[in-house]
Amino acid sequence: MSAPFGRRLCAVAKNQVSGGYRIFSLLDREGPAPEPGQFYMLASEKSWGEGGGRPYLPRAISVAETAPAKDGVRLDFLVEGVGPGTDRLCELEAGENVWVTGPLGNAFSTPKQVNPDAAGAILVGGGIGIAPMAIWRRRLVEQGIPLRVLLGFRNEAHSGGLNELFCAGGTLCPDIRLASEDGHAGYQGYVTDLLVTMLTGDDATSAVVYSCGPPAMLAAVRSLCEEHGVSYQLAEESPMACGYGACFGCAVPKPGGGYLRLCVDGPVLSGPAGPVTAGDPPPLPVAKASSGGVPPTAPPPGRSAAQETEFCGLELEHPVINASGTYDAIAARKVFGDELLEDFPFSAFVSKTITPEPRAGNKPQRIWETPAAMINSIGLPNKGLEGFLAEDLPQLAELPVPLIVSVMATNRELFSRLVSEVSERDEVAAIELNVSCPNVHSGLIVGEQPSETMSLLEALRPLTEKPLIVKLTPNVANPEAVAVAAEEGGADAVSLINTLKASAIDPVTQQPALAAGHGGLSGPAVRPIALQQLRAVRAAVELPLIGMGGVSCGADAAEFLTAGATLAAVGTESFRDPRAGSRIAKELQTGVSGRPPRVGALDLK
Ligand code: RRO
């Protein structure tokens, strides 16, 4: 079943301490009950990214338990405060509201053999990872599937949730064995020591192991299962900004090369193919290893409340589109169903950039949260021109809005091939030339040199009658010089900004936070820079402009339109709110700012 499209507010029913963790419950009046293994993207309504700072992005949290409640379902989450987002979730108070998107991701699936002689299920949970084991355990018990549960903890503080999730009447359920590294409970040592014993039993190969826990524990579980020929399903974790396939941040290696997105291909990854039922998670031989109190914003001068906008000959319903690479409409449709099409957030859709050949993208870690922003180093994963035309284009053509295809290549000949072949397709309304990706090492970035931009345009212009939009980099001293070159070379429009080159140091490892060492910064923190660059470009060229960079609400979009853009594009905000595009278009139309109270340009008071 698909998740409801977009985020919704759910009230906190309670939040209690449990050892070093917290367990909090939300009342969800709109969503379906989650399946074991699924997760939600959560952000408190208050003190979460309001006007900047951290936490900025929602946090992915697995569901620990669910139960029918009056007017909806109760959702229980186990959380440990280990950073600004989880710290904020730990302090939630009853009655507060939380933004919720989900349920998301795939779920555990049931072992086929339910006869009592089969080894059944072995559940292995570690630390905070005991949460999805709790809901899965209950489901297996209800189905009468034989099971054994192994739970491991570093120490007492890290055994939170045990009493609430695995005890009945104050007593640990009989199928459960504990391990603790400090010996405070059960066997002293690793939970995987207990697993070894179970896997060496005669009937072990008919078992299925389900596990969630710290990466080192999961790696050990996986290799033990592979060594003993036992099937497994692991609920993995990876940093993610959106939870529905848009940000490409939660990449994990795929056997045979490339990456999976944990949010839409997981979080449950299974392997090797074994005794599990139909509807399983994809069998993967997993590789070793409100605007209250806010003054309204008037529509910008020259704009009426009517929103129809003409852009390069395209009639658009409103002036809000997506920024390339920040919304995977195909993945979003799988997650949210056709509701996505009924209220499609954008008036035109820009594809993620495609290259001539397929690309796997950069190694994780690919994303990093910073105050009011994030850094990405995704590295342009895509199916290549052929794969895009054959597989993605027909699906993107079903979107209810004009399609703009973003392309990038490392030389003029390859760019020419992309433009010629994409241009032949009637489904494509316009082409965006990405000459500004900060994360692909292709020697000279064409968009950094006006002369290169001009000669690229001169080569491409004769190849198509479709509008050509040039996406500018902000990482130059004079973006307006590049815009002038684009105009003189025959471009129909210019879009800006792409992301700003940026780095972060991981405070734990003291190493660069992103595997690539650096990435591109986006989000509200970059908006004033983007706006200034747009103004400079506006003064230099006559072309229509698409303005973007940290647009999070109607007032932000209005700034870009007021400064001379025809369209405003939404990027990072869609990670926080899958329906941000429609919300922003509506805020623009109604003149509601959308900015949180007391935050704005005049707030140095
Ligand atoms: O995929 C990316 O890493 C990426 C691209 Br193509 C881009 O144009 N801008 C960006 O911030 N990331």
PDB file of N, CA and C and ligand atoms in Angstrom, residues 324-325 352-353 362 376-381 408 434 436-440 471 498-500 519-522, ligand 1:
ATOM      1  N   SER A 324      16.584  20.334 -10.882  1.00  0.00           N
ATOM      2  CA  SER A 324      17.037  19.032 -11.365  1.00  0.00           C
ATOM      3  C   SER A 324      17.720  18.238 -10.246  1.00  0.00           C
ATOM      4  N   GLY A 325      17.427  16.945 -10.208  1.00  0.00           N
ATOM      5  CA  GLY A 325      18.136  16.064  -9.281  1.00  0.00           C
ATOM      6  C   GLY A 325      17.592  16.068  -7.871  1.00  0.00           C
ATOM      7  N   LYS A 352      16.440  14.362 -13.352  1.00  0.00           N
ATOM      8  CA  LYS A 352      17.824  14.367 -12.853  1.00  0.00           C
ATOM      9  C   LYS A 352      18.721  14.351 -14.093  1.00  0.00           C
ATOM     10  N   THR A 353      19.889  14.935 -13.971  1.00  0.00           N
ATOM     11  CA  THR A 353      20.783  15.037 -15.124  1.00  0.00           C
ATOM     12  C   THR A 353      21.149  13.650 -15.649  1.00  0.00           C
ATOM     13  N   ASN A 362      28.651   8.645  -6.680  1.00  0.00           N
ATOM     14  CA  ASN A 362      29.782   8.630  -5.747  1.00  0.00           C
ATOM     15  C   ASN A 362      29.565   7.647  -4.612  1.00  0.00           C
ATOM     16  N   ASN A 376      25.666  17.909  -0.632  1.00  0.00           N
ATOM     17  CA  ASN A 376      25.520  16.631  -1.324  1.00  0.00           C
ATOM     18  C   ASN A 376      26.734  16.379  -2.190  1.00  0.00           C
ATOM     19  N   SER A 377      27.032  15.101  -2.282  1.00  0.00           N
ATOM     20  CA  SER A 377      28.065  14.672  -3.215  1.00  0.00           C
ATOM     21  C   SER A 377      27.529  13.388  -3.825  1.00  0.00           C
ATOM     22  N   ILE A 378      26.469  13.520  -4.623  1.00  0.00           N
ATOM     23  CA  ILE A 378      25.763  12.356  -5.152  1.00  0.00           C
ATOM     24  C   ILE A 378      26.527  11.761  -6.327  1.00  0.00           C
ATOM     25  N   GLY A 379      27.056  12.612  -7.180  1.00  0.00           N
ATOM     26  CA  GLY A 379      27.929  12.123  -8.249  1.00  0.00           C
ATOM     27  C   GLY A 379      27.185  11.631  -9.468  1.00  0.00           C
ATOM     28  N   LEU A 380      25.978  12.167  -9.693  1.00  0.00           N
ATOM     29  CA  LEU A 380      25.284  11.988 -10.969  1.00  0.00           C
ATOM     30  C   LEU A 380      24.922  10.544 -11.301  1.00  0.00           C
ATOM     31  N   PRO A 381      24.382   9.775 -10.359  1.00  0.00           N
ATOM     32  CA  PRO A 381      23.967   8.419 -10.740  1.00  0.00           C
ATOM     33  C   PRO A 381      22.838   8.504 -11.760  1.00  0.00           C
ATOM     34  N   MET A 408      24.189  16.274 -19.271  1.00  0.00           N
ATOM     35  CA  MET A 408      25.560  16.716 -19.025  1.00  0.00           C
ATOM     36  C   MET A 408      26.550  15.754 -19.674  1.00  0.00           C
ATOM     37  N   ASN A 434      23.320  20.969 -18.055  1.00  0.00           N
ATOM     38  CA  ASN A 434      23.967  21.109 -16.752  1.00  0.00           C
ATOM     39  C   ASN A 434      25.463  21.296 -16.986  1.00  0.00           C
ATOM     40  N   SER A 436      27.353  22.701 -14.682  1.00  0.00           N
ATOM     41  CA  SER A 436      27.703  23.250 -13.368  1.00  0.00           C
ATOM     42  C   SER A 436      27.734  22.254 -12.221  1.00  0.00           C
ATOM     43  N   CYS A 437      27.794  20.915 -12.518  1.00  0.00           N
ATOM     44  CA  CYS A 437      27.770  19.973 -11.386  1.00  0.00           C
ATOM     45  C   CYS A 437      29.077  20.079 -10.595  1.00  0.00           C
ATOM     46  N   PRO A 438      28.986  20.263  -9.271  1.00  0.00           N
ATOM     47  CA  PRO A 438      30.222  20.396  -8.488  1.00  0.00           C
ATOM     48  C   PRO A 438      30.835  19.051  -8.118  1.00  0.00           C
ATOM     49  N   ASN A 439      30.166  17.964  -8.445  1.00  0.00           N
ATOM     50  CA  ASN A 439      30.582  16.665  -7.903  1.00  0.00           C
ATOM     51  C   ASN A 439      31.121  15.683  -8.926  1.00  0.00           C
ATOM     52  N   VAL A 440      31.323  16.104 -10.144  1.00  0.00           N
ATOM     53  CA  VAL A 440      31.831  15.195 -11.159  1.00  0.00           C
ATOM     54  C   VAL A 440      33.143  15.766 -11.670  1.00  0.00           C
ATOM     55  N   LYS A 471      22.169  25.776 -17.117  1.00  0.00           N
ATOM     56  CA  LYS A 471      22.189  25.809 -15.647  1.00  0.00           C
ATOM     57  C   LYS A 471      23.559  26.307 -15.203  1.00  0.00           C
ATOM     58  N   ASN A 498      23.199  26.337  -9.300  1.00  0.00           N
ATOM     59  CA  ASN A 498      23.509  24.984  -8.859  1.00  0.00           C
ATOM     60  C   ASN A 498      24.107  25.140  -7.449  1.00  0.00           C
ATOM     61  N   THR A 499      24.603  24.076  -6.888  1.00  0.00           N
ATOM     62  CA  THR A 499      25.038  24.153  -5.489  1.00  0.00           C
ATOM     63  C   THR A 499      26.432  24.787  -5.351  1.00  0.00           C
ATOM     64  N   LEU A 500      26.687  25.286  -4.139  1.00  0.00           N
ATOM     65  CA  LEU A 500      27.973  25.943  -3.846  1.00  0.00           C
ATOM     66  C   LEU A 500      28.969  24.927  -3.294  1.00  0.00           C
ATOM     67  N   GLY A 519      31.424  18.641  -1.567  1.00  0.00           N
ATOM     68  CA  GLY A 519      30.166  18.491  -2.296  1.00  0.00           C
ATOM     69  C   GLY A 519      29.582  19.845  -2.605  1.00  0.00           C
ATOM     70  N   GLY A 520      28.263  19.895  -2.770  1.00  0.00           N
ATOM     71  CA  GLY A 520      27.583  21.141  -3.101  1.00  0.00           C
ATOM     72  C   GLY A 520      26.556  21.474  -2.032  1.00  0.00           C
ATOM     73  N   LEU A 521      26.571  22.741  -1.596  1.00  0.00           N
ATOM     74  CA  LEU A 521      25.683  23.191  -0.510  1.00  0.00           C
ATOM     75  C   LEU A 521      24.359  23.693  -1.087  1.00  0.00           C
ATOM     76  N   SER A 522      23.244  23.287  -0.464  1.00  0.00           N
ATOM     77  CA  SER A 522      21.922  23.764  -0.875  1.00  0.00           C
ATOM     78  C   SER A 522      21.062  23.932   0.370  1.00  0.00           C
TER      79      SER A 522
HETATM   80  O1  RRO B   1      24.627  14.481  -8.736  1.00  0.00           O
HETATM   81  C1  RRO B   1      25.190  15.394  -8.107  1.00  0.00           C
HETATM   82  O2  RRO B   1      26.081  15.184  -7.271  1.00  0.00           O
HETATM   83  C2  RRO B   1      24.850  16.795  -8.324  1.00  0.00           C
HETATM   84  C3  RRO B   1      24.622  17.369  -9.559  1.00  0.00           C
HETATM   85 BR1  RRO B   1      24.601  16.405 -11.149  1.00  0.00          BR
HETATM   86  C4  RRO B   1      24.416  18.768  -9.659  1.00  0.00           C
HETATM   87  O3  RRO B   1      24.235  19.349 -10.735  1.00  0.00           O
HETATM   88  N1  RRO B   1      24.441  19.481  -8.506  1.00  0.00           N
HETATM   89  C5  RRO B   1      24.648  18.904  -7.302  1.00  0.00           C
HETATM   90  O4  RRO B   1      24.667  19.604  -6.272  1.00  0.00           O
HETATM   91  N2  RRO B   1      24.840  17.560  -7.217  1.00  0.00           N
END
